[in-house]
Amino acid sequence: MTWIELSAVCAAIAFAILVWQAILALQAFRQSLIRLEEALGKSRQRLEETADRTAELLEETRELAAETRSHLRTARNVLDGAAKFGTALHEGAEAVGGAASALAESVLKVQQAVHTRQNRIVEAADWTAAGIELWRRWRKSGSEAAAGSSEPSPDSGAPPSARRGNGVSPGGL
């Protein structure tokens, strides 16, 4: 074998080794691509699951936001109602206060009228008692004069000189 043949054989062997190494490298690269494709598939699946879960969370968030808005409207209506109720209570309290004041004035006027009437009744009772006493004395003095007695009666309460000649006659009242 000559150097050229030997060189050609070495070149052929080197080329075969090179092709063999290239094939091994391509197979390793192919295996890497297969693993990468599997990893991408798993990532895609996880990404889809994450997207689905995110969509569910967004829907729940929308529902919660709508419910929160509804509760806020309800709370606003309740607070408005409470404010109106407070205003009504305040107005009612003012009305009750005014009515109580008017009632107190009326009670005071009634008390004054009752007191005035009581004073008049007491005064009338005093005058009636005095009139009855005068009538009783007049009747007694008339019956004593008719009987001719000059003795004063023990229950008349007046001195004998005052009863005699006091100018009261039965026809004078």
PDB file of C-alpha atoms in Angstrom:
ATOM      1  CA  MET A   1       0.000   0.000   0.000  1.00  0.00           C
ATOM      2  CA  THR A   2       1.224   3.262  -0.835  1.00  0.00           C
ATOM      3  CA  TRP A   3       1.035   6.365   1.018  1.00  0.00           C
ATOM      4  CA  ILE A   4      -1.777   7.611  -1.031  1.00  0.00           C
ATOM      5  CA  GLU A   5      -3.817   4.517  -0.540  1.00  0.00           C
ATOM      6  CA  LEU A   6      -3.003   4.504   3.102  1.00  0.00           C
ATOM      7  CA  SER A   7      -3.998   8.168   3.308  1.00  0.00           C
ATOM      8  CA  ALA A   8      -7.223   7.458   1.441  1.00  0.00           C
ATOM      9  CA  VAL A   9      -8.071   4.577   3.790  1.00  0.00           C
ATOM     10  CA  CYS A  10      -7.281   6.785   6.830  1.00  0.00           C
ATOM     11  CA  ALA A  11      -9.364   9.550   5.344  1.00  0.00           C
ATOM     12  CA  ALA A  12     -12.199   7.084   4.712  1.00  0.00           C
ATOM     13  CA  ILE A  13     -11.931   5.753   8.280  1.00  0.00           C
ATOM     14  CA  ALA A  14     -11.771   9.308   9.630  1.00  0.00           C
ATOM     15  CA  PHE A  15     -14.769  10.226   7.485  1.00  0.00           C
ATOM     16  CA  ALA A  16     -16.648   7.149   8.736  1.00  0.00           C
ATOM     17  CA  ILE A  17     -15.787   8.063  12.333  1.00  0.00           C
ATOM     18  CA  LEU A  18     -16.855  11.628  11.619  1.00  0.00           C
ATOM     19  CA  VAL A  19     -20.158  10.440  10.111  1.00  0.00           C
ATOM     20  CA  TRP A  20     -20.595   8.030  13.019  1.00  0.00           C
ATOM     21  CA  GLN A  21     -19.978  10.882  15.525  1.00  0.00           C
ATOM     22  CA  ALA A  22     -22.344  13.115  13.546  1.00  0.00           C
ATOM     23  CA  ILE A  23     -25.011  10.392  13.634  1.00  0.00           C
ATOM     24  CA  LEU A  24     -24.507   9.964  17.395  1.00  0.00           C
ATOM     25  CA  ALA A  25     -24.646  13.727  17.859  1.00  0.00           C
ATOM     26  CA  LEU A  26     -27.792  13.916  15.735  1.00  0.00           C
ATOM     27  CA  GLN A  27     -29.375  11.079  17.744  1.00  0.00           C
ATOM     28  CA  ALA A  28     -28.470  12.865  20.995  1.00  0.00           C
ATOM     29  CA  PHE A  29     -29.833  16.077  19.506  1.00  0.00           C
ATOM     30  CA  ARG A  30     -32.972  14.187  18.428  1.00  0.00           C
ATOM     31  CA  GLN A  31     -33.365  12.767  21.964  1.00  0.00           C
ATOM     32  CA  SER A  32     -32.921  16.283  23.360  1.00  0.00           C
ATOM     33  CA  LEU A  33     -35.565  17.569  20.967  1.00  0.00           C
ATOM     34  CA  ILE A  34     -37.932  14.770  21.996  1.00  0.00           C
ATOM     35  CA  ARG A  35     -37.388  15.611  25.688  1.00  0.00           C
ATOM     36  CA  LEU A  36     -37.775  19.293  24.874  1.00  0.00           C
ATOM     37  CA  GLU A  37     -40.998  18.528  23.024  1.00  0.00           C
ATOM     38  CA  GLU A  38     -42.270  16.507  26.010  1.00  0.00           C
ATOM     39  CA  ALA A  39     -41.299  19.321  28.368  1.00  0.00           C
ATOM     40  CA  LEU A  40     -43.018  21.824  26.081  1.00  0.00           C
ATOM     41  CA  GLY A  41     -46.101  19.584  26.011  1.00  0.00           C
ATOM     42  CA  LYS A  42     -46.153  19.430  29.793  1.00  0.00           C
ATOM     43  CA  SER A  43     -45.574  23.193  29.965  1.00  0.00           C
ATOM     44  CA  ARG A  44     -48.366  23.760  27.458  1.00  0.00           C
ATOM     45  CA  GLN A  45     -50.665  21.526  29.518  1.00  0.00           C
ATOM     46  CA  ARG A  46     -49.736  23.394  32.712  1.00  0.00           C
ATOM     47  CA  LEU A  47     -50.138  26.700  30.911  1.00  0.00           C
ATOM     48  CA  GLU A  48     -53.599  25.652  29.714  1.00  0.00           C
ATOM     49  CA  GLU A  49     -54.514  24.539  33.259  1.00  0.00           C
ATOM     50  CA  THR A  50     -53.211  27.856  34.587  1.00  0.00           C
ATOM     51  CA  ALA A  51     -55.181  29.733  31.911  1.00  0.00           C
ATOM     52  CA  ASP A  52     -58.342  27.781  32.813  1.00  0.00           C
ATOM     53  CA  ARG A  53     -57.823  28.430  36.513  1.00  0.00           C
ATOM     54  CA  THR A  54     -57.116  32.101  35.785  1.00  0.00           C
ATOM     55  CA  ALA A  55     -60.346  32.312  33.760  1.00  0.00           C
ATOM     56  CA  GLU A  56     -62.244  30.714  36.664  1.00  0.00           C
ATOM     57  CA  LEU A  57     -60.656  33.151  39.111  1.00  0.00           C
ATOM     58  CA  LEU A  58     -61.516  36.081  36.849  1.00  0.00           C
ATOM     59  CA  GLU A  59     -65.126  34.900  36.652  1.00  0.00           C
ATOM     60  CA  GLU A  60     -65.257  34.530  40.452  1.00  0.00           C
ATOM     61  CA  THR A  61     -63.703  37.986  40.763  1.00  0.00           C
ATOM     62  CA  ARG A  62     -66.364  39.437  38.446  1.00  0.00           C
ATOM     63  CA  GLU A  63     -69.110  37.745  40.463  1.00  0.00           C
ATOM     64  CA  LEU A  64     -67.614  39.016  43.719  1.00  0.00           C
ATOM     65  CA  ALA A  65     -67.323  42.511  42.276  1.00  0.00           C
ATOM     66  CA  ALA A  66     -70.975  42.407  41.152  1.00  0.00           C
ATOM     67  CA  GLU A  67     -72.048  41.082  44.552  1.00  0.00           C
ATOM     68  CA  THR A  68     -69.956  43.736  46.290  1.00  0.00           C
ATOM     69  CA  ARG A  69     -71.584  46.443  44.153  1.00  0.00           C
ATOM     70  CA  SER A  70     -74.990  45.040  45.057  1.00  0.00           C
ATOM     71  CA  HIS A  71     -74.092  45.021  48.757  1.00  0.00           C
ATOM     72  CA  LEU A  72     -72.763  48.560  48.492  1.00  0.00           C
ATOM     73  CA  ARG A  73     -76.024  49.701  46.864  1.00  0.00           C
ATOM     74  CA  THR A  74     -77.968  47.944  49.599  1.00  0.00           C
ATOM     75  CA  ALA A  75     -75.737  49.449  52.279  1.00  0.00           C
ATOM     76  CA  ARG A  76     -76.147  52.882  50.701  1.00  0.00           C
ATOM     77  CA  ASN A  77     -79.935  52.427  50.697  1.00  0.00           C
ATOM     78  CA  VAL A  78     -79.832  51.269  54.311  1.00  0.00           C
ATOM     79  CA  LEU A  79     -77.676  54.225  55.303  1.00  0.00           C
ATOM     80  CA  ASP A  80     -79.968  56.603  53.419  1.00  0.00           C
ATOM     81  CA  GLY A  81     -82.943  55.019  55.170  1.00  0.00           C
ATOM     82  CA  ALA A  82     -81.185  55.318  58.515  1.00  0.00           C
ATOM     83  CA  ALA A  83     -80.456  58.981  57.832  1.00  0.00           C
ATOM     84  CA  LYS A  84     -84.110  59.572  56.913  1.00  0.00           C
ATOM     85  CA  PHE A  85     -85.175  57.650  60.018  1.00  0.00           C
ATOM     86  CA  GLY A  86     -82.850  59.803  62.124  1.00  0.00           C
ATOM     87  CA  THR A  87     -84.312  62.940  60.580  1.00  0.00           C
ATOM     88  CA  ALA A  88     -87.828  61.661  61.221  1.00  0.00           C
ATOM     89  CA  LEU A  89     -86.891  60.824  64.827  1.00  0.00           C
ATOM     90  CA  HIS A  90     -85.455  64.310  65.262  1.00  0.00           C
ATOM     91  CA  GLU A  91     -88.602  65.900  63.823  1.00  0.00           C
ATOM     92  CA  GLY A  92     -90.751  63.599  65.962  1.00  0.00           C
ATOM     93  CA  ALA A  93     -88.760  64.534  69.044  1.00  0.00           C
ATOM     94  CA  GLU A  94     -89.230  68.212  68.244  1.00  0.00           C
ATOM     95  CA  ALA A  95     -92.967  67.640  67.747  1.00  0.00           C
ATOM     96  CA  VAL A  96     -93.197  65.704  71.032  1.00  0.00           C
ATOM     97  CA  GLY A  97     -91.232  68.455  72.759  1.00  0.00           C
ATOM     98  CA  GLY A  98     -93.617  71.075  71.367  1.00  0.00           C
ATOM     99  CA  ALA A  99     -96.627  68.987  72.364  1.00  0.00           C
ATOM    100  CA  ALA A 100     -95.157  68.465  75.845  1.00  0.00           C
ATOM    101  CA  SER A 101     -94.556  72.195  76.172  1.00  0.00           C
ATOM    102  CA  ALA A 102     -98.116  72.962  75.052  1.00  0.00           C
ATOM    103  CA  LEU A 103     -99.438  70.281  77.408  1.00  0.00           C
ATOM    104  CA  ALA A 104     -97.422  71.737  80.278  1.00  0.00           C
ATOM    105  CA  GLU A 105     -98.826  75.197  79.523  1.00  0.00           C
ATOM    106  CA  SER A 106    -102.348  73.751  79.354  1.00  0.00           C
ATOM    107  CA  VAL A 107    -101.857  71.910  82.644  1.00  0.00           C
ATOM    108  CA  LEU A 108    -100.554  75.106  84.233  1.00  0.00           C
ATOM    109  CA  LYS A 109    -103.581  77.053  82.972  1.00  0.00           C
ATOM    110  CA  VAL A 110    -105.921  74.312  84.199  1.00  0.00           C
ATOM    111  CA  GLN A 111    -104.171  74.324  87.587  1.00  0.00           C
ATOM    112  CA  GLN A 112    -104.555  78.086  87.790  1.00  0.00           C
ATOM    113  CA  ALA A 113    -108.235  77.847  86.818  1.00  0.00           C
ATOM    114  CA  VAL A 114    -108.815  75.043  89.336  1.00  0.00           C
ATOM    115  CA  HIS A 115    -107.020  77.069  92.017  1.00  0.00           C
ATOM    116  CA  THR A 116    -109.125  80.130  91.186  1.00  0.00           C
ATOM    117  CA  ARG A 117    -112.332  78.056  91.257  1.00  0.00           C
ATOM    118  CA  GLN A 118    -111.251  76.405  94.510  1.00  0.00           C
ATOM    119  CA  ASN A 119    -110.684  79.838  96.020  1.00  0.00           C
ATOM    120  CA  ARG A 120    -114.142  80.911  94.828  1.00  0.00           C
ATOM    121  CA  ILE A 121    -115.707  77.706  96.182  1.00  0.00           C
ATOM    122  CA  VAL A 122    -113.959  78.212  99.554  1.00  0.00           C
ATOM    123  CA  GLU A 123    -115.078  81.831  99.570  1.00  0.00           C
ATOM    124  CA  ALA A 124    -118.641  80.803  98.676  1.00  0.00           C
ATOM    125  CA  ALA A 125    -118.564  78.143 101.385  1.00  0.00           C
ATOM    126  CA  ASP A 126    -117.367  80.755 103.895  1.00  0.00           C
ATOM    127  CA  TRP A 127    -120.145  83.153 102.839  1.00  0.00           C
ATOM    128  CA  THR A 128    -122.676  80.329 103.000  1.00  0.00           C
ATOM    129  CA  ALA A 129    -121.509  79.340 106.466  1.00  0.00           C
ATOM    130  CA  ALA A 130    -121.635  82.965 107.541  1.00  0.00           C
ATOM    131  CA  GLY A 131    -125.110  83.355 106.028  1.00  0.00           C
ATOM    132  CA  ILE A 132    -126.351  80.192 107.765  1.00  0.00           C
ATOM    133  CA  GLU A 133    -124.914  81.408 111.051  1.00  0.00           C
ATOM    134  CA  LEU A 134    -126.556  84.810 110.600  1.00  0.00           C
ATOM    135  CA  TRP A 135    -129.851  83.181 109.668  1.00  0.00           C
ATOM    136  CA  ARG A 136    -129.629  80.881 112.704  1.00  0.00           C
ATOM    137  CA  ARG A 137    -128.893  83.830 114.977  1.00  0.00           C
ATOM    138  CA  TRP A 138    -131.699  85.838 113.446  1.00  0.00           C
ATOM    139  CA  ARG A 139    -134.107  82.974 113.915  1.00  0.00           C
ATOM    140  CA  LYS A 140    -132.938  82.520 117.484  1.00  0.00           C
ATOM    141  CA  SER A 141    -133.203  86.207 118.284  1.00  0.00           C
ATOM    142  CA  GLY A 142    -136.680  86.273 116.727  1.00  0.00           C
ATOM    143  CA  SER A 143    -137.835  83.310 118.815  1.00  0.00           C
ATOM    144  CA  GLU A 144    -136.297  84.850 121.992  1.00  0.00           C
ATOM    145  CA  ALA A 145    -138.031  88.139 121.305  1.00  0.00           C
ATOM    146  CA  ALA A 146    -141.310  86.353 120.775  1.00  0.00           C
ATOM    147  CA  ALA A 147    -140.918  84.426 124.013  1.00  0.00           C
ATOM    148  CA  GLY A 148    -140.159  87.642 125.867  1.00  0.00           C
ATOM    149  CA  SER A 149    -136.996  86.457 127.266  1.00  0.00           C
ATOM    150  CA  SER A 150    -134.268  88.999 127.869  1.00  0.00           C
ATOM    151  CA  GLU A 151    -131.659  86.426 128.759  1.00  0.00           C
ATOM    152  CA  PRO A 152    -129.020  85.837 126.140  1.00  0.00           C
ATOM    153  CA  SER A 153    -128.690  82.323 124.850  1.00  0.00           C
ATOM    154  CA  PRO A 154    -125.443  80.622 125.678  1.00  0.00           C
ATOM    155  CA  ASP A 155    -124.709  79.628 122.049  1.00  0.00           C
ATOM    156  CA  SER A 156    -125.321  82.997 120.419  1.00  0.00           C
ATOM    157  CA  GLY A 157    -121.781  84.182 121.069  1.00  0.00           C
ATOM    158  CA  ALA A 158    -122.751  87.854 121.234  1.00  0.00           C
ATOM    159  CA  PRO A 159    -123.026  89.985 124.393  1.00  0.00           C
ATOM    160  CA  PRO A 160    -126.601  90.643 125.567  1.00  0.00           C
ATOM    161  CA  SER A 161    -126.390  94.347 124.835  1.00  0.00           C
ATOM    162  CA  ALA A 162    -125.338  93.597 121.249  1.00  0.00           C
ATOM    163  CA  ARG A 163    -128.265  91.259 120.675  1.00  0.00           C
ATOM    164  CA  ARG A 164    -130.816  93.633 122.072  1.00  0.00           C
ATOM    165  CA  GLY A 165    -131.609  96.514 119.892  1.00  0.00           C
ATOM    166  CA  ASN A 166    -129.217  95.553 117.097  1.00  0.00           C
ATOM    167  CA  GLY A 167    -131.723  96.716 114.547  1.00  0.00           C
ATOM    168  CA  VAL A 168    -132.286  93.315 112.949  1.00  0.00           C
ATOM    169  CA  SER A 169    -135.877  92.439 112.519  1.00  0.00           C
ATOM    170  CA  PRO A 170    -137.409  89.309 111.023  1.00  0.00           C
ATOM    171  CA  GLY A 171    -138.531  91.193 107.971  1.00  0.00           C
ATOM    172  CA  GLY A 172    -135.215  93.020 107.476  1.00  0.00           C
ATOM    173  CA  LEU A 173    -133.307  90.294 105.661  1.00  0.00           C
TER     174      LEU A 173
END
